[in-house]
């Protein structure tokens, strides 16, 4: 009896490891990666605000001690500058966290829109890690055997193509995207996914959950630029 218990105890860790080793990888949820980024930025922002408060309080205390000397004036100047910088940095991080939160919400909205395709046999993968380009928001494999990648954005305004660049228009004014060249980015992601999945071609799409698109044929350099409301129709049209 004791021998059997010892044998079971010695084999149990190996058995558990083998079971865990053969478990299928956990499927990532829409917006999962960017929500982690939101959490990290907010934590960093709060820390920056906290350090700003500590530096300010320390500066006031030191100045009260050396207020009549040149050292006191120098401490006051350096402390106020440092505290101001930390406050501005915290504000910047919080703004970036809010931007990322909107991006996560946009990815979730698109995932809901894509559910009918899953019911039709489409395979959908979210937040696929790719070299150099971070992660691909949505990767789709259709029943026809075709592959697609969708980069989801939440920018408002009307998207136009001017002077060789994708831009956003508000009224008469047009602006560049802060993220840089979105077309090159999604094309790079499509190339990486093509190598990763070992397939001949991956069609790239840019999907905006806000605003409109005013681009002939909704295509720029082989990349389809669409609104969220037109995403499924575009995919079904391309998959014919």
PDB file of C-alpha atoms in Angstrom:
ATOM      1  CA  UNK A   1       0.000   0.000   0.000  1.00  0.00           C
ATOM      2  CA  UNK A   2       2.778   2.407   0.953  1.00  0.00           C
ATOM      3  CA  UNK A   3       4.665   1.485  -2.223  1.00  0.00           C
ATOM      4  CA  UNK A   4       1.600   2.337  -4.333  1.00  0.00           C
ATOM      5  CA  UNK A   5       1.208   5.699  -2.594  1.00  0.00           C
ATOM      6  CA  UNK A   6       4.873   6.516  -3.160  1.00  0.00           C
ATOM      7  CA  UNK A   7       4.607   5.543  -6.831  1.00  0.00           C
ATOM      8  CA  UNK A   8       1.521   7.710  -7.336  1.00  0.00           C
ATOM      9  CA  UNK A   9       3.169  10.645  -5.559  1.00  0.00           C
ATOM     10  CA  UNK A  10       6.276  10.370  -7.734  1.00  0.00           C
ATOM     11  CA  UNK A  11       4.348  10.135 -11.001  1.00  0.00           C
ATOM     12  CA  UNK A  12       1.733  12.814 -10.215  1.00  0.00           C
ATOM     13  CA  UNK A  13       3.911  15.896 -10.973  1.00  0.00           C
ATOM     14  CA  UNK A  14       5.003  14.399 -14.308  1.00  0.00           C
ATOM     15  CA  UNK A  15       1.417  13.477 -15.162  1.00  0.00           C
ATOM     16  CA  UNK A  16       0.210  16.976 -14.279  1.00  0.00           C
ATOM     17  CA  UNK A  17       2.943  18.561 -16.409  1.00  0.00           C
ATOM     18  CA  UNK A  18       2.035  16.373 -19.387  1.00  0.00           C
ATOM     19  CA  UNK A  19      -1.649  17.295 -19.043  1.00  0.00           C
ATOM     20  CA  UNK A  20      -0.843  20.987 -18.893  1.00  0.00           C
ATOM     21  CA  UNK A  21       1.578  20.643 -21.786  1.00  0.00           C
ATOM     22  CA  UNK A  22      -1.143  19.205 -24.018  1.00  0.00           C
ATOM     23  CA  UNK A  23      -3.810  21.745 -23.099  1.00  0.00           C
ATOM     24  CA  UNK A  24      -4.800  23.935 -26.074  1.00  0.00           C
ATOM     25  CA  UNK A  25      -3.478  27.525 -25.928  1.00  0.00           C
ATOM     26  CA  UNK A  26      -5.892  30.021 -24.409  1.00  0.00           C
ATOM     27  CA  UNK A  27      -7.780  32.036 -27.003  1.00  0.00           C
ATOM     28  CA  UNK A  28      -7.201  35.760 -26.661  1.00  0.00           C
ATOM     29  CA  UNK A  29     -10.248  37.961 -26.311  1.00  0.00           C
ATOM     30  CA  UNK A  30     -10.929  41.085 -28.413  1.00  0.00           C
ATOM     31  CA  UNK A  31      -9.067  44.084 -27.014  1.00  0.00           C
ATOM     32  CA  UNK A  32      -7.242  41.959 -24.426  1.00  0.00           C
ATOM     33  CA  UNK A  33      -3.773  43.206 -25.294  1.00  0.00           C
ATOM     34  CA  UNK A  34      -4.762  46.846 -25.364  1.00  0.00           C
ATOM     35  CA  UNK A  35      -6.608  46.561 -22.028  1.00  0.00           C
ATOM     36  CA  UNK A  36      -3.340  45.431 -20.460  1.00  0.00           C
ATOM     37  CA  UNK A  37      -1.776  48.550 -21.935  1.00  0.00           C
ATOM     38  CA  UNK A  38      -4.564  50.671 -20.421  1.00  0.00           C
ATOM     39  CA  UNK A  39      -3.864  49.213 -16.980  1.00  0.00           C
ATOM     40  CA  UNK A  40      -0.104  49.764 -17.280  1.00  0.00           C
ATOM     41  CA  UNK A  41      -0.485  53.381 -18.437  1.00  0.00           C
ATOM     42  CA  UNK A  42      -2.935  54.238 -15.673  1.00  0.00           C
ATOM     43  CA  UNK A  43      -0.681  52.718 -13.038  1.00  0.00           C
ATOM     44  CA  UNK A  44       2.276  54.692 -14.411  1.00  0.00           C
ATOM     45  CA  UNK A  45       0.167  57.853 -14.498  1.00  0.00           C
ATOM     46  CA  UNK A  46      -0.895  57.453 -10.865  1.00  0.00           C
ATOM     47  CA  UNK A  47       2.717  56.858  -9.823  1.00  0.00           C
ATOM     48  CA  UNK A  48       3.783  59.993 -11.664  1.00  0.00           C
ATOM     49  CA  UNK A  49       1.110  62.029  -9.857  1.00  0.00           C
ATOM     50  CA  UNK A  50       2.168  60.513  -6.514  1.00  0.00           C
ATOM     51  CA  UNK A  51       5.842  61.360  -7.084  1.00  0.00           C
ATOM     52  CA  UNK A  52       4.834  64.884  -8.110  1.00  0.00           C
ATOM     53  CA  UNK A  53       3.041  65.329  -4.782  1.00  0.00           C
ATOM     54  CA  UNK A  54       5.998  63.899  -2.832  1.00  0.00           C
ATOM     55  CA  UNK A  55       8.479  66.166  -4.623  1.00  0.00           C
ATOM     56  CA  UNK A  56       6.255  69.210  -4.061  1.00  0.00           C
ATOM     57  CA  UNK A  57       5.847  68.512  -0.338  1.00  0.00           C
ATOM     58  CA  UNK A  58       9.577  67.846   0.024  1.00  0.00           C
ATOM     59  CA  UNK A  59      10.366  71.068  -1.810  1.00  0.00           C
ATOM     60  CA  UNK A  60       8.122  73.116   0.484  1.00  0.00           C
ATOM     61  CA  UNK A  61       9.687  71.565   3.592  1.00  0.00           C
ATOM     62  CA  UNK A  62      13.248  72.162   2.392  1.00  0.00           C
ATOM     63  CA  UNK A  63      12.443  75.708   1.330  1.00  0.00           C
ATOM     64  CA  UNK A  64      11.026  76.446   4.782  1.00  0.00           C
ATOM     65  CA  UNK A  65      14.405  75.458   6.218  1.00  0.00           C
ATOM     66  CA  UNK A  66      16.656  77.247   3.704  1.00  0.00           C
ATOM     67  CA  UNK A  67      14.311  80.062   2.677  1.00  0.00           C
ATOM     68  CA  UNK A  68      16.795  82.832   3.439  1.00  0.00           C
ATOM     69  CA  UNK A  69      19.659  81.354   1.428  1.00  0.00           C
ATOM     70  CA  UNK A  70      20.527  80.832  -2.212  1.00  0.00           C
ATOM     71  CA  UNK A  71      20.254  77.086  -1.616  1.00  0.00           C
ATOM     72  CA  UNK A  72      16.611  77.534  -0.660  1.00  0.00           C
ATOM     73  CA  UNK A  73      15.826  79.392  -3.885  1.00  0.00           C
ATOM     74  CA  UNK A  74      17.623  76.730  -5.917  1.00  0.00           C
ATOM     75  CA  UNK A  75      15.736  73.928  -4.130  1.00  0.00           C
ATOM     76  CA  UNK A  76      12.446  75.732  -4.744  1.00  0.00           C
ATOM     77  CA  UNK A  77      13.153  76.198  -8.449  1.00  0.00           C
ATOM     78  CA  UNK A  78      14.313  72.621  -9.071  1.00  0.00           C
ATOM     79  CA  UNK A  79      11.522  71.134  -6.971  1.00  0.00           C
ATOM     80  CA  UNK A  80       8.759  73.089  -8.701  1.00  0.00           C
ATOM     81  CA  UNK A  81      10.118  72.227 -12.147  1.00  0.00           C
ATOM     82  CA  UNK A  82      10.378  68.525 -11.253  1.00  0.00           C
ATOM     83  CA  UNK A  83       6.904  68.477  -9.710  1.00  0.00           C
ATOM     84  CA  UNK A  84       5.416  70.221 -12.747  1.00  0.00           C
ATOM     85  CA  UNK A  85       7.138  67.769 -15.107  1.00  0.00           C
ATOM     86  CA  UNK A  86       5.827  64.762 -13.161  1.00  0.00           C
ATOM     87  CA  UNK A  87       2.290  66.201 -13.202  1.00  0.00           C
ATOM     88  CA  UNK A  88       2.408  66.755 -16.956  1.00  0.00           C
ATOM     89  CA  UNK A  89       3.812  63.259 -17.472  1.00  0.00           C
ATOM     90  CA  UNK A  90       0.995  61.784 -15.379  1.00  0.00           C
ATOM     91  CA  UNK A  91      -1.579  63.725 -17.391  1.00  0.00           C
ATOM     92  CA  UNK A  92      -0.014  62.503 -20.643  1.00  0.00           C
ATOM     93  CA  UNK A  93      -0.073  58.873 -19.482  1.00  0.00           C
ATOM     94  CA  UNK A  94      -3.707  59.143 -18.390  1.00  0.00           C
ATOM     95  CA  UNK A  95      -4.643  60.598 -21.777  1.00  0.00           C
ATOM     96  CA  UNK A  96      -2.863  57.754 -23.546  1.00  0.00           C
ATOM     97  CA  UNK A  97      -4.680  55.291 -21.291  1.00  0.00           C
ATOM     98  CA  UNK A  98      -8.010  56.857 -22.292  1.00  0.00           C
ATOM     99  CA  UNK A  99      -7.023  56.613 -25.972  1.00  0.00           C
ATOM    100  CA  UNK A 100      -6.151  52.952 -25.510  1.00  0.00           C
ATOM    101  CA  UNK A 101      -9.454  52.353 -23.706  1.00  0.00           C
ATOM    102  CA  UNK A 102     -11.319  53.711 -26.732  1.00  0.00           C
ATOM    103  CA  UNK A 103      -9.285  51.375 -28.921  1.00  0.00           C
ATOM    104  CA  UNK A 104     -10.211  48.378 -26.764  1.00  0.00           C
ATOM    105  CA  UNK A 105     -13.877  49.355 -26.948  1.00  0.00           C
ATOM    106  CA  UNK A 106     -13.623  49.615 -30.741  1.00  0.00           C
ATOM    107  CA  UNK A 107     -12.095  46.127 -30.998  1.00  0.00           C
ATOM    108  CA  UNK A 108     -14.912  44.707 -28.873  1.00  0.00           C
ATOM    109  CA  UNK A 109     -17.534  46.399 -31.068  1.00  0.00           C
ATOM    110  CA  UNK A 110     -15.970  44.905 -34.194  1.00  0.00           C
ATOM    111  CA  UNK A 111     -15.834  41.455 -32.578  1.00  0.00           C
ATOM    112  CA  UNK A 112     -19.585  41.643 -31.949  1.00  0.00           C
ATOM    113  CA  UNK A 113     -20.167  42.608 -35.586  1.00  0.00           C
ATOM    114  CA  UNK A 114     -18.115  39.619 -36.759  1.00  0.00           C
ATOM    115  CA  UNK A 115     -20.091  36.995 -34.829  1.00  0.00           C
ATOM    116  CA  UNK A 116     -22.363  36.172 -37.809  1.00  0.00           C
ATOM    117  CA  UNK A 117     -19.252  35.220 -39.812  1.00  0.00           C
ATOM    118  CA  UNK A 118     -18.199  32.792 -37.085  1.00  0.00           C
ATOM    119  CA  UNK A 119     -21.624  31.187 -37.341  1.00  0.00           C
ATOM    120  CA  UNK A 120     -20.951  30.760 -41.067  1.00  0.00           C
ATOM    121  CA  UNK A 121     -17.715  28.869 -40.445  1.00  0.00           C
ATOM    122  CA  UNK A 122     -15.161  31.675 -40.454  1.00  0.00           C
ATOM    123  CA  UNK A 123     -12.209  31.211 -38.093  1.00  0.00           C
ATOM    124  CA  UNK A 124     -11.362  34.394 -36.193  1.00  0.00           C
ATOM    125  CA  UNK A 125      -8.312  35.095 -34.056  1.00  0.00           C
ATOM    126  CA  UNK A 126      -7.768  38.235 -31.986  1.00  0.00           C
ATOM    127  CA  UNK A 127      -4.602  40.062 -30.924  1.00  0.00           C
ATOM    128  CA  UNK A 128      -2.182  37.817 -32.785  1.00  0.00           C
ATOM    129  CA  UNK A 129       1.398  38.757 -31.933  1.00  0.00           C
ATOM    130  CA  UNK A 130       3.524  39.579 -34.982  1.00  0.00           C
ATOM    131  CA  UNK A 131       7.132  40.688 -35.274  1.00  0.00           C
ATOM    132  CA  UNK A 132       7.883  44.410 -35.389  1.00  0.00           C
ATOM    133  CA  UNK A 133       4.230  45.465 -35.767  1.00  0.00           C
ATOM    134  CA  UNK A 134       2.972  44.587 -32.270  1.00  0.00           C
ATOM    135  CA  UNK A 135      -0.218  42.582 -32.602  1.00  0.00           C
ATOM    136  CA  UNK A 136      -2.787  42.077 -35.341  1.00  0.00           C
ATOM    137  CA  UNK A 137      -6.216  43.068 -34.016  1.00  0.00           C
ATOM    138  CA  UNK A 138      -8.234  40.540 -36.034  1.00  0.00           C
ATOM    139  CA  UNK A 139      -7.120  37.668 -38.276  1.00  0.00           C
ATOM    140  CA  UNK A 140      -9.799  35.848 -40.281  1.00  0.00           C
ATOM    141  CA  UNK A 141      -9.738  32.601 -42.249  1.00  0.00           C
ATOM    142  CA  UNK A 142     -12.788  32.151 -44.466  1.00  0.00           C
ATOM    143  CA  UNK A 143     -14.463  28.873 -45.502  1.00  0.00           C
ATOM    144  CA  UNK A 144     -13.135  29.632 -49.005  1.00  0.00           C
ATOM    145  CA  UNK A 145      -9.596  29.340 -47.637  1.00  0.00           C
ATOM    146  CA  UNK A 146      -8.789  33.060 -47.900  1.00  0.00           C
ATOM    147  CA  UNK A 147      -7.026  35.039 -45.174  1.00  0.00           C
ATOM    148  CA  UNK A 148      -7.698  38.573 -43.960  1.00  0.00           C
ATOM    149  CA  UNK A 149      -6.307  40.912 -41.351  1.00  0.00           C
ATOM    150  CA  UNK A 150      -8.261  43.817 -39.857  1.00  0.00           C
ATOM    151  CA  UNK A 151      -6.633  46.714 -38.029  1.00  0.00           C
ATOM    152  CA  UNK A 152      -9.319  48.394 -35.910  1.00  0.00           C
ATOM    153  CA  UNK A 153      -9.240  52.156 -35.269  1.00  0.00           C
ATOM    154  CA  UNK A 154     -11.574  54.483 -33.384  1.00  0.00           C
ATOM    155  CA  UNK A 155     -10.648  57.817 -34.992  1.00  0.00           C
ATOM    156  CA  UNK A 156     -13.459  60.165 -35.925  1.00  0.00           C
ATOM    157  CA  UNK A 157     -13.686  62.415 -38.962  1.00  0.00           C
ATOM    158  CA  UNK A 158     -13.871  61.496 -42.627  1.00  0.00           C
ATOM    159  CA  UNK A 159     -10.941  59.420 -43.844  1.00  0.00           C
ATOM    160  CA  UNK A 160      -9.413  60.680 -47.080  1.00  0.00           C
ATOM    161  CA  UNK A 161      -6.285  59.957 -49.086  1.00  0.00           C
ATOM    162  CA  UNK A 162      -4.270  63.111 -49.787  1.00  0.00           C
ATOM    163  CA  UNK A 163      -0.708  63.657 -50.964  1.00  0.00           C
ATOM    164  CA  UNK A 164       0.122  59.971 -50.665  1.00  0.00           C
ATOM    165  CA  UNK A 165      -1.142  59.694 -47.081  1.00  0.00           C
ATOM    166  CA  UNK A 166      -4.260  58.532 -45.301  1.00  0.00           C
ATOM    167  CA  UNK A 167      -5.656  61.474 -43.330  1.00  0.00           C
ATOM    168  CA  UNK A 168      -8.782  62.465 -41.382  1.00  0.00           C
ATOM    169  CA  UNK A 169     -10.933  65.416 -42.372  1.00  0.00           C
ATOM    170  CA  UNK A 170     -12.988  67.609 -40.079  1.00  0.00           C
ATOM    171  CA  UNK A 171     -14.902  70.185 -42.081  1.00  0.00           C
ATOM    172  CA  UNK A 172     -12.394  71.907 -44.368  1.00  0.00           C
ATOM    173  CA  UNK A 173      -9.327  70.885 -42.375  1.00  0.00           C
ATOM    174  CA  UNK A 174      -7.430  67.616 -42.710  1.00  0.00           C
ATOM    175  CA  UNK A 175      -5.020  66.118 -40.198  1.00  0.00           C
ATOM    176  CA  UNK A 176      -2.425  63.363 -40.111  1.00  0.00           C
ATOM    177  CA  UNK A 177      -2.799  60.396 -37.774  1.00  0.00           C
ATOM    178  CA  UNK A 178      -0.605  60.524 -34.676  1.00  0.00           C
ATOM    179  CA  UNK A 179       0.269  56.840 -35.161  1.00  0.00           C
ATOM    180  CA  UNK A 180       1.982  57.618 -38.457  1.00  0.00           C
ATOM    181  CA  UNK A 181       1.449  55.707 -41.700  1.00  0.00           C
ATOM    182  CA  UNK A 182      -1.491  53.396 -40.966  1.00  0.00           C
ATOM    183  CA  UNK A 183      -1.435  51.913 -44.465  1.00  0.00           C
ATOM    184  CA  UNK A 184       2.180  50.758 -44.199  1.00  0.00           C
ATOM    185  CA  UNK A 185       1.550  49.384 -40.722  1.00  0.00           C
ATOM    186  CA  UNK A 186      -1.369  47.145 -41.682  1.00  0.00           C
ATOM    187  CA  UNK A 187       0.432  46.017 -44.855  1.00  0.00           C
ATOM    188  CA  UNK A 188       3.407  45.049 -42.695  1.00  0.00           C
ATOM    189  CA  UNK A 189       1.116  43.107 -40.375  1.00  0.00           C
ATOM    190  CA  UNK A 190      -0.436  41.306 -43.347  1.00  0.00           C
ATOM    191  CA  UNK A 191       3.015  40.279 -44.578  1.00  0.00           C
ATOM    192  CA  UNK A 192       3.982  38.941 -41.150  1.00  0.00           C
ATOM    193  CA  UNK A 193       0.712  37.009 -40.813  1.00  0.00           C
ATOM    194  CA  UNK A 194       1.288  35.538 -44.279  1.00  0.00           C
ATOM    195  CA  UNK A 195       4.644  34.147 -43.155  1.00  0.00           C
ATOM    196  CA  UNK A 196       3.299  33.090 -39.765  1.00  0.00           C
ATOM    197  CA  UNK A 197       0.380  31.152 -41.244  1.00  0.00           C
ATOM    198  CA  UNK A 198       2.444  29.964 -44.227  1.00  0.00           C
ATOM    199  CA  UNK A 199      -0.131  31.096 -46.789  1.00  0.00           C
ATOM    200  CA  UNK A 200       0.143  32.715 -50.204  1.00  0.00           C
ATOM    201  CA  UNK A 201      -1.720  35.957 -49.496  1.00  0.00           C
ATOM    202  CA  UNK A 202      -3.380  37.926 -46.681  1.00  0.00           C
ATOM    203  CA  UNK A 203      -5.720  40.800 -47.551  1.00  0.00           C
ATOM    204  CA  UNK A 204      -5.376  43.842 -45.289  1.00  0.00           C
ATOM    205  CA  UNK A 205      -8.248  46.026 -44.091  1.00  0.00           C
ATOM    206  CA  UNK A 206      -8.398  49.168 -41.975  1.00  0.00           C
ATOM    207  CA  UNK A 207     -11.684  49.402 -40.090  1.00  0.00           C
ATOM    208  CA  UNK A 208     -12.841  52.638 -38.431  1.00  0.00           C
ATOM    209  CA  UNK A 209     -15.619  52.456 -35.852  1.00  0.00           C
ATOM    210  CA  UNK A 210     -16.234  56.212 -36.029  1.00  0.00           C
ATOM    211  CA  UNK A 211     -16.595  58.702 -38.867  1.00  0.00           C
ATOM    212  CA  UNK A 212     -16.866  58.078 -42.607  1.00  0.00           C
ATOM    213  CA  UNK A 213     -14.593  57.055 -45.466  1.00  0.00           C
ATOM    214  CA  UNK A 214     -14.313  59.146 -48.637  1.00  0.00           C
ATOM    215  CA  UNK A 215     -11.869  57.147 -50.750  1.00  0.00           C
ATOM    216  CA  UNK A 216     -12.552  55.873 -54.299  1.00  0.00           C
ATOM    217  CA  UNK A 217     -13.299  52.123 -54.175  1.00  0.00           C
ATOM    218  CA  UNK A 218     -12.362  52.256 -50.461  1.00  0.00           C
ATOM    219  CA  UNK A 219      -8.892  51.045 -51.400  1.00  0.00           C
ATOM    220  CA  UNK A 220      -5.406  52.497 -50.946  1.00  0.00           C
ATOM    221  CA  UNK A 221      -2.337  50.599 -52.107  1.00  0.00           C
ATOM    222  CA  UNK A 222      -4.035  47.224 -51.783  1.00  0.00           C
ATOM    223  CA  UNK A 223      -5.479  48.028 -48.343  1.00  0.00           C
ATOM    224  CA  UNK A 224      -9.253  48.306 -47.958  1.00  0.00           C
ATOM    225  CA  UNK A 225     -10.346  51.232 -45.777  1.00  0.00           C
ATOM    226  CA  UNK A 226     -13.874  50.732 -44.439  1.00  0.00           C
ATOM    227  CA  UNK A 227     -16.258  51.755 -41.699  1.00  0.00           C
ATOM    228  CA  UNK A 228     -17.395  49.179 -39.149  1.00  0.00           C
ATOM    229  CA  UNK A 229     -20.873  49.127 -40.697  1.00  0.00           C
ATOM    230  CA  UNK A 230     -19.391  48.077 -44.065  1.00  0.00           C
ATOM    231  CA  UNK A 231     -16.854  45.573 -42.745  1.00  0.00           C
ATOM    232  CA  UNK A 232     -18.869  42.364 -43.134  1.00  0.00           C
ATOM    233  CA  UNK A 233     -20.179  43.300 -46.585  1.00  0.00           C
ATOM    234  CA  UNK A 234     -16.632  44.069 -47.713  1.00  0.00           C
ATOM    235  CA  UNK A 235     -15.303  40.757 -46.395  1.00  0.00           C
ATOM    236  CA  UNK A 236     -18.110  38.787 -48.036  1.00  0.00           C
ATOM    237  CA  UNK A 237     -17.558  40.630 -51.324  1.00  0.00           C
ATOM    238  CA  UNK A 238     -13.813  39.910 -51.247  1.00  0.00           C
ATOM    239  CA  UNK A 239     -14.437  36.268 -50.384  1.00  0.00           C
ATOM    240  CA  UNK A 240     -16.483  35.490 -53.490  1.00  0.00           C
TER     241      UNK A 240
END
